[in-house]
CSV table of C-alpha atoms and ligand atoms in Angstrom, one decimal:
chain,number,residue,atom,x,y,z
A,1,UNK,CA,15.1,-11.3,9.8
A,2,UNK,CA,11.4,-9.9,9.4
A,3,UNK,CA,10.2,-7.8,11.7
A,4,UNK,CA,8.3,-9.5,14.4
A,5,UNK,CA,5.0,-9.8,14.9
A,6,UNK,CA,3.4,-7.1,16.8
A,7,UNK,CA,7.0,-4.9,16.7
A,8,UNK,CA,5.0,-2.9,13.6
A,9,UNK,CA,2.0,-3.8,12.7
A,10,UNK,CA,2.0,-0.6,10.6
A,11,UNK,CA,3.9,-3.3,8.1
A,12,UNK,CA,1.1,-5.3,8.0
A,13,UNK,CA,-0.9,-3.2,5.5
A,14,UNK,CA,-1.7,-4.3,2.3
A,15,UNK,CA,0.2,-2.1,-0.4
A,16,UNK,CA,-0.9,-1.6,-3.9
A,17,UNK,CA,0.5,-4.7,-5.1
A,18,UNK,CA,-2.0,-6.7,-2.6
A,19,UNK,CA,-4.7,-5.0,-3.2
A,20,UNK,CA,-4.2,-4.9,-7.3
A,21,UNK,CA,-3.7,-8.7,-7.0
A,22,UNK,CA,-7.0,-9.0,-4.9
A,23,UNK,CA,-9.0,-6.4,-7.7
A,24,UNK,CA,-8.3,-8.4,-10.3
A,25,UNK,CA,-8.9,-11.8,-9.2
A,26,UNK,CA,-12.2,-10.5,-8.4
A,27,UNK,CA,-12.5,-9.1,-12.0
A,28,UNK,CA,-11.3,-12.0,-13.5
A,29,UNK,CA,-14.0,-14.4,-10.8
A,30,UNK,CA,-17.2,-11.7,-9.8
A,31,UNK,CA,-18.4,-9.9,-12.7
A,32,UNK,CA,-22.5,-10.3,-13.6
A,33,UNK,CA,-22.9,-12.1,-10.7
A,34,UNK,CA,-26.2,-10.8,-9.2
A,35,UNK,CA,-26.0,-10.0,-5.4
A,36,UNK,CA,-28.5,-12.3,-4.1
A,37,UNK,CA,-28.4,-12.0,0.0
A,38,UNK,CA,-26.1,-9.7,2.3
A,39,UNK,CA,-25.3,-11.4,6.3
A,40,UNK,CA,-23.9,-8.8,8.7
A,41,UNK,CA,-22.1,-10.5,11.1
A,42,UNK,CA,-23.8,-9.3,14.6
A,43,UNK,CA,-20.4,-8.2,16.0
A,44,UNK,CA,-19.7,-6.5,13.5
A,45,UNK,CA,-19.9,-2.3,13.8
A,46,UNK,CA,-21.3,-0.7,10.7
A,47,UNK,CA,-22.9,2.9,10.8
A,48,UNK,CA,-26.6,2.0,10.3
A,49,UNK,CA,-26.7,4.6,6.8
A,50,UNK,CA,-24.0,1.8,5.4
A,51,UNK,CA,-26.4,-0.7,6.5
A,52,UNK,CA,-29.5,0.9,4.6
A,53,UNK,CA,-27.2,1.4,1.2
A,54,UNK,CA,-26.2,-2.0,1.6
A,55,UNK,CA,-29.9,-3.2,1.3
A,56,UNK,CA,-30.3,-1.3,-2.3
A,57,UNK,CA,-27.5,-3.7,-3.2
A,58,UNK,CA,-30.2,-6.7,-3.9
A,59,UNK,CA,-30.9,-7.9,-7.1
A,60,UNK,CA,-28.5,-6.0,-8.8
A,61,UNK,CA,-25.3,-7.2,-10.7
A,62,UNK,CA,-21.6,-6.3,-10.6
A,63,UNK,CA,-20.6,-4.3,-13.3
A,64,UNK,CA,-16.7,-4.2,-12.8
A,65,UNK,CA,-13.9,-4.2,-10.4
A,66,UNK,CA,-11.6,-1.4,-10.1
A,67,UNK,CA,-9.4,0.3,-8.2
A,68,UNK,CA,-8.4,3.8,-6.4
A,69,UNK,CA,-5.3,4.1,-4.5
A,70,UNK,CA,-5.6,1.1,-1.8
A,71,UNK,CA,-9.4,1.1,-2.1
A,72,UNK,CA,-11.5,-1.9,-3.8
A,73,UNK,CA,-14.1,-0.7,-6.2
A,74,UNK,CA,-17.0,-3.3,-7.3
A,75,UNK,CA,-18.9,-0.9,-9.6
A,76,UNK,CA,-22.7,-2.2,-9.3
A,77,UNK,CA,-24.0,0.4,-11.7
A,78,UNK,CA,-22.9,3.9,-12.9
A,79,UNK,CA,-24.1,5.6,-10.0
A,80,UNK,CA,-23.5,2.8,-8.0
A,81,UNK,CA,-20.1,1.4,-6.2
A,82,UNK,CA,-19.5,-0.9,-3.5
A,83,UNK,CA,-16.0,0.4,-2.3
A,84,UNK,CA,-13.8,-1.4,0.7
A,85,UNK,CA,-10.5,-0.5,2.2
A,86,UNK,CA,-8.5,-3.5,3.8
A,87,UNK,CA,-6.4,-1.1,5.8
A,88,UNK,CA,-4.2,-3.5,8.0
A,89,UNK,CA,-6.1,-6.7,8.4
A,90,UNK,CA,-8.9,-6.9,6.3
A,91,UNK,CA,-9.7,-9.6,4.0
A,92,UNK,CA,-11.5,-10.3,0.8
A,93,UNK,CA,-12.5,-14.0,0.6
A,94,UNK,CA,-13.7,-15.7,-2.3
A,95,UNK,CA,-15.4,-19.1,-1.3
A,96,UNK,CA,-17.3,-21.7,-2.6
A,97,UNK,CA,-20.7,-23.6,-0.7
A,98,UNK,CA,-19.3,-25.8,1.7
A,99,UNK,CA,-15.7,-24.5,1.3
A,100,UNK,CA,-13.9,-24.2,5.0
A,101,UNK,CA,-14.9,-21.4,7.2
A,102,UNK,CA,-13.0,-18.3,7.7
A,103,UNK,CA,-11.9,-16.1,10.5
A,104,UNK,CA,-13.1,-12.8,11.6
A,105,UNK,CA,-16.0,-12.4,9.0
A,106,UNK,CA,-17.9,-9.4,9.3
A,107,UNK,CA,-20.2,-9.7,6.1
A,108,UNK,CA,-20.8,-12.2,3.8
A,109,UNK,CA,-22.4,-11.1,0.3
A,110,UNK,CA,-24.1,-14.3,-1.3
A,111,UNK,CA,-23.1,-13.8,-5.4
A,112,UNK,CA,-25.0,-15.9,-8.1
A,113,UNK,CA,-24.5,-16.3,-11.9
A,114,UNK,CA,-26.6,-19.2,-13.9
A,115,UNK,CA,-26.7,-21.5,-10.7
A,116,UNK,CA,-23.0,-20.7,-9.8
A,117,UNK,CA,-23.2,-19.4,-6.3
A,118,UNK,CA,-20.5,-17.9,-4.3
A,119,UNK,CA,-19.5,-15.9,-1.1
A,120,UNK,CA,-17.7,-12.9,-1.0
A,121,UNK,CA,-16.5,-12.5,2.4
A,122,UNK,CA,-15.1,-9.2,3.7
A,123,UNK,CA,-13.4,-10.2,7.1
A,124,UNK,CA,-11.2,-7.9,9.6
A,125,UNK,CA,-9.9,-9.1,12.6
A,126,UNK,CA,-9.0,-5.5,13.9
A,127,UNK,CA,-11.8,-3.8,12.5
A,128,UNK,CA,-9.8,-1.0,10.9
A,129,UNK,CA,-11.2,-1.7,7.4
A,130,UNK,CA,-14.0,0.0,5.6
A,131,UNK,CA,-16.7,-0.5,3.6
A,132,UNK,CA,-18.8,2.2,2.0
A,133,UNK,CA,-21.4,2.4,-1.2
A,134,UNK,CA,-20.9,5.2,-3.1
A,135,UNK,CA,-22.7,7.0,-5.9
A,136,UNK,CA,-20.4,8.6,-8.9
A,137,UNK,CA,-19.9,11.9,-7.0
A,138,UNK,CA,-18.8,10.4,-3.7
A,139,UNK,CA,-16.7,7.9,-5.4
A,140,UNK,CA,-14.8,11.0,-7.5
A,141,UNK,CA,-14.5,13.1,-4.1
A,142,UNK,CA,-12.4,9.9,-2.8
A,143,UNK,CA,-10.1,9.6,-5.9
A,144,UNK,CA,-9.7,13.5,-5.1
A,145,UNK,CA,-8.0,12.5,-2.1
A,146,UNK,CA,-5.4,10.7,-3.1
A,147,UNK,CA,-1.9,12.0,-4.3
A,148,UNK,CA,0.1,11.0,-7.8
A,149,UNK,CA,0.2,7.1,-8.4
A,150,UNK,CA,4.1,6.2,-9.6
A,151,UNK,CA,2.3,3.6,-11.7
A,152,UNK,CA,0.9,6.7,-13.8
A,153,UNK,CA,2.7,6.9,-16.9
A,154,UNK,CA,1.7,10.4,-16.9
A,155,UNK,CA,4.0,11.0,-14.2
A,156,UNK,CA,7.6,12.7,-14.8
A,157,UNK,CA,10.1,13.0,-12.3
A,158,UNK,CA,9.3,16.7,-12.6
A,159,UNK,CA,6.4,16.4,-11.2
A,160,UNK,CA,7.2,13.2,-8.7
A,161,UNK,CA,9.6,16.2,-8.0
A,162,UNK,CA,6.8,19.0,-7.0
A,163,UNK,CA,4.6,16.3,-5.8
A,164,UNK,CA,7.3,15.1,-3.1
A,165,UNK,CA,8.6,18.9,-2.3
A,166,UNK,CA,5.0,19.7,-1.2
A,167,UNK,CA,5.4,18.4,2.2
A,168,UNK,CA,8.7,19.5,4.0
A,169,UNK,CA,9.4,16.5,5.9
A,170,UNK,CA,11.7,13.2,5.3
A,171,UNK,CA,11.6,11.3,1.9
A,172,UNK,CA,10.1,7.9,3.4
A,173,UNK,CA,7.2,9.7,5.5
A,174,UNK,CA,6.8,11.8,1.9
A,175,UNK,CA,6.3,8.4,0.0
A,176,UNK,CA,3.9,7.0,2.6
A,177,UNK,CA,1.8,10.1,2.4
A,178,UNK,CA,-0.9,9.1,0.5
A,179,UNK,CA,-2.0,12.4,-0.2
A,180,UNK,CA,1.2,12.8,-1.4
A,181,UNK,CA,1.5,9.5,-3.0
A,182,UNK,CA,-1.0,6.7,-3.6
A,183,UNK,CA,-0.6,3.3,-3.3
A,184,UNK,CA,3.0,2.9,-1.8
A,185,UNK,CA,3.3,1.7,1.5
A,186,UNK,CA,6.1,1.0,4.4
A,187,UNK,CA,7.9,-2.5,2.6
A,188,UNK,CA,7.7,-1.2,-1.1
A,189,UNK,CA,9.1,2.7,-0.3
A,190,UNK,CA,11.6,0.9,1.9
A,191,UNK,CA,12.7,-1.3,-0.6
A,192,UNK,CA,12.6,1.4,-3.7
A,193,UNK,CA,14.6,3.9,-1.8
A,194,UNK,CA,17.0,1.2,-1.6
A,195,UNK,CA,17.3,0.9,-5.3
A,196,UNK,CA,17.8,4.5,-5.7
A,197,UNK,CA,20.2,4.7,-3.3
A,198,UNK,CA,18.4,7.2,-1.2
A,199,UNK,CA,18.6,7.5,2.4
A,200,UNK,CA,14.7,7.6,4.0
A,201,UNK,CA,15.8,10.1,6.4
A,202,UNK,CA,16.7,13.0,3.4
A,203,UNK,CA,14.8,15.6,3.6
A,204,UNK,CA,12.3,16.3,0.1
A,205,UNK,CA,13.9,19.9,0.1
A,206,UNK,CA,16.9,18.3,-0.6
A,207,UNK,CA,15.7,16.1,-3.4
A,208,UNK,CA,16.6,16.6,-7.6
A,209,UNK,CA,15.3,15.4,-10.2
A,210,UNK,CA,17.9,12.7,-10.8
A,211,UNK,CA,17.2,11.6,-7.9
A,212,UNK,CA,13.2,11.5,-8.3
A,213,UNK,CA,14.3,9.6,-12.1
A,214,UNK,CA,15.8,7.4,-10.2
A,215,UNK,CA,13.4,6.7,-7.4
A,216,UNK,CA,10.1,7.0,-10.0
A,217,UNK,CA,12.0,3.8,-12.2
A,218,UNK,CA,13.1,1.9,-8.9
A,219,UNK,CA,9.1,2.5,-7.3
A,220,UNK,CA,7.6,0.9,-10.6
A,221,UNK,CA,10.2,-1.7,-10.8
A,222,UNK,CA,9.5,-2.6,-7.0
A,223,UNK,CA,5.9,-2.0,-7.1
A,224,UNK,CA,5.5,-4.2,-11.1
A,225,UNK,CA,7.6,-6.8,-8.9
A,226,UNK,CA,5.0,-7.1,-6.6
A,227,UNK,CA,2.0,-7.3,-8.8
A,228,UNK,CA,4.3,-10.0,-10.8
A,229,UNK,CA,4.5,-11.9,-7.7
A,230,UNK,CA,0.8,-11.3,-6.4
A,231,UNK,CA,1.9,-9.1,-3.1
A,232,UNK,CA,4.1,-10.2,-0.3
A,233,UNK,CA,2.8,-12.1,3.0
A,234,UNK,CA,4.6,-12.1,5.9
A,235,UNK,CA,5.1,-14.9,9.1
A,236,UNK,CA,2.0,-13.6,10.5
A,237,UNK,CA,0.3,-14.5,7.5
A,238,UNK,CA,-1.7,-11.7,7.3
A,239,UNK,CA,-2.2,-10.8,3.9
A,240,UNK,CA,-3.8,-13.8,1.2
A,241,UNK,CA,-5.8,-13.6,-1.9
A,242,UNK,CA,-9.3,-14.0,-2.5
A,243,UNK,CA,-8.5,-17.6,-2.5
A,244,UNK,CA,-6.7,-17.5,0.9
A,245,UNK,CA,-3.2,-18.0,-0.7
A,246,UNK,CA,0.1,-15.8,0.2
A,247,UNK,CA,2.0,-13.8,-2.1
A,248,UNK,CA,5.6,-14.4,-3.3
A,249,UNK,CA,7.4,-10.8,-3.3
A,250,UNK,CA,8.8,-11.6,0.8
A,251,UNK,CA,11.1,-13.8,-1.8
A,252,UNK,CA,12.2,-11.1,-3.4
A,253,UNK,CA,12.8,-8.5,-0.6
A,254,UNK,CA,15.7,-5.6,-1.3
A,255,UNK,CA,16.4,-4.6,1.9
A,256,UNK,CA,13.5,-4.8,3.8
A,257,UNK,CA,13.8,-7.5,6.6
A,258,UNK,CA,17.5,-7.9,5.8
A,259,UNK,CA,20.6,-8.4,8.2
A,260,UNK,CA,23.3,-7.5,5.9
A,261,UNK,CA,23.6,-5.8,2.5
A,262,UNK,CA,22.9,-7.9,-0.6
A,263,UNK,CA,25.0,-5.2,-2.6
A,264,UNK,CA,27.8,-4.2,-0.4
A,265,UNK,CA,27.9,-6.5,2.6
A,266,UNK,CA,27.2,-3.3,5.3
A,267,UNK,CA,25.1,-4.2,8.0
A,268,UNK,CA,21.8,-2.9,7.4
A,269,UNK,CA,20.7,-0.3,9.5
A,270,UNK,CA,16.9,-0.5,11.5
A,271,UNK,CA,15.1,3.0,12.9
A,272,UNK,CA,11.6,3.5,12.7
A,273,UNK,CA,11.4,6.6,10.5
A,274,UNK,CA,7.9,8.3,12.1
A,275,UNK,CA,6.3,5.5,13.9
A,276,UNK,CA,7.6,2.8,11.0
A,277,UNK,CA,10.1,0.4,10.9
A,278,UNK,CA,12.6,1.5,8.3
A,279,UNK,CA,15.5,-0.5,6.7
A,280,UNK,CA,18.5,0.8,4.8
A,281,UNK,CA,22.0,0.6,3.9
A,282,UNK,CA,24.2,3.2,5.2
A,283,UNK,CA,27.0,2.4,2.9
A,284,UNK,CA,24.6,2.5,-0.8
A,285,UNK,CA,22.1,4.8,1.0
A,286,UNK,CA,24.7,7.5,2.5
A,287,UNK,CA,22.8,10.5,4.5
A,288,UNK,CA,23.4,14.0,2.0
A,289,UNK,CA,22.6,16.1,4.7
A,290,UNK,CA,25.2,14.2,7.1
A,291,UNK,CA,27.6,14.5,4.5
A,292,UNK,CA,27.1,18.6,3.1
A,293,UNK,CA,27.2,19.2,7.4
A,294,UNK,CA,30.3,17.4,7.7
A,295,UNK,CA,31.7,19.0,4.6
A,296,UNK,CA,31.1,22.2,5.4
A,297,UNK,CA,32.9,21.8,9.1
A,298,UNK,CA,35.7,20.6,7.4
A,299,UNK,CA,35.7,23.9,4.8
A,300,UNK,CA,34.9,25.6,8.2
A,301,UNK,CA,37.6,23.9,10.0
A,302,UNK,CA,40.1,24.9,7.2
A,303,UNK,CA,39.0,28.5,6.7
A,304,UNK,CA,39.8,28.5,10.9
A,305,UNK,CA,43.6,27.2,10.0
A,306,UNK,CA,44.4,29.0,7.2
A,307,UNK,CA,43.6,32.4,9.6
A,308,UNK,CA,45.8,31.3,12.2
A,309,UNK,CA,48.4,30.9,10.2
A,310,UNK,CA,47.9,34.5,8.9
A,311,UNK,CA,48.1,35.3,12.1
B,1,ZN,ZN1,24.9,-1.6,0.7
């Protein structure tokens, strides 16, 4: 069973694989159109600098679509970039004159290209989304922020090693940590770590590099999945595409959402792992530290016998 709406809306987030899907539709649907009129929805809160850089958006053209970490780039010029984050229930809507209206718009941009007019909405019912416009310096201080990307070829489990040791704290909060690492979120680090057959609760001091080989393939796999199957949407229906369809990879789930084991049969165990909801097997993701503690009491626990016999 998923979780259920409302238990964690943490879940809800769009992760890389939504947000690459939603980048390059917009690639593929947005480029050279000329921004031709900007509506700000009146209940909608924007600092009132956003608002002004907005304004020196008219009459220009998008240049390209890109994207850093979980963040949406339209690149308007060189110095120039229109940058939104979704965070857990934004939108980006790709309609038509006269298509159907949509919830919780906050700003429609009005997009033309030889006659062909469209509407790119940005809506977000909670309102924890962003929208910034950025010149070349403030976009590179943003990509600054961000950690390693799995997706990086670049990337060895060497240094997914030193990236993840970094932060002393549990292997699934590590992955999550987008300083740490970019771009994976709660149902794609659940589901890799269940690949590699690492328990989320093992601590990144206890972690080796077969075990970051392991967990670098099964992140790419999980996270290349998802792109392949444009992003997963949930009952609450949360997360669509620029055309306002779901994704596919709920289909495709590991272990995420899962009664019972599709490798061993175990019944799958549910703990929210700092604040979000965390799904694992206990049997093909055994706890080291459980198991060094419970060998060493028994090394203990002989070492104890074999003195009282000597006594
Ligand atoms: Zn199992």
């Amino acid at each position: 069973m998923l979780e259920k709406s409302g238990k964690n809306t943490k879940s809800k987030m769009p992760e890389l694989p939504e947000v690459h899907t939603i980048t390059q539709d917009l690639k593929k649907n947005i480029l050279d159109f000329e921004i031709k009129n900007i509506k700000i929805y009146p209940n909608y809160k924007i600092p009132s600098d956003v608002k002004k850089k907005l304004i020196s958006l008219y009459g220009k053209k998008i240049q390209n679509v890109d994207r850093i970490a979980k963040n949406i780039v339209i690149e308007i010029s060189k110095d120039l970039f229109l940058v939104f984050h979704l965070a857990m229930t934004g939108r980006i809507l790709l309609r038509q004159e006269g298509d159907k209206t949509d919830s919780w718009v906050k700003i429609v941009f009005e997009i033309e290209k030889n006659g062909d007019k469209k509407y790119l909405k940005f809506c977000d019912m909670r309102q924890f989304g962003k929208i910034q416009v950025l010149n070349k310096k403030e976009l590179e201080l943003l990509e600054n922020k961000y950690g390693i990307s799995v997706l990086d070829s670049e990337i060895t489990p060497d240094k997914f090693l030193e990236a993840l040791k970094s932060k002393k704290t549990n292997i699934k909060n590590a992955l999550l940590d987008q300083k740490i690492v970019s771009g994976l979120g709660n149902i794609y680090a659940t589901d890799a770590l269940f690949l590699a057959n690492i328990n989320p609760k093992t601590s990144t001091q206890n972690l080796n590099t077969n075990m970051t080989e392991k967990l670098l393939k099964s992140s790419r796999e999980i996270l290349n999945e998802g792109i392949k199957n444009r992003g997963s949407t949930l009952p609450d229906k949360m997360y669509v595409d620029i055309f306002g369809k779901g994704g596919n990879q709920q289909n495709y789930f590991k272990i995420y959402g899962k009664k019972v084991c599709p490798v061993c049969n175990s019944k799958v165990e549910f703990e929210k792992i700092n604040g979000r909801g965390t799904y694992f097997c206990p049997t093909c993701q055994p706890d080291i530290a459980k198991d060094f503690s419970a060998k060493k009491s028994k090394v203990e626990t002989n070492k104890i016998s074999e003195q009282k016999k000597l006594l």
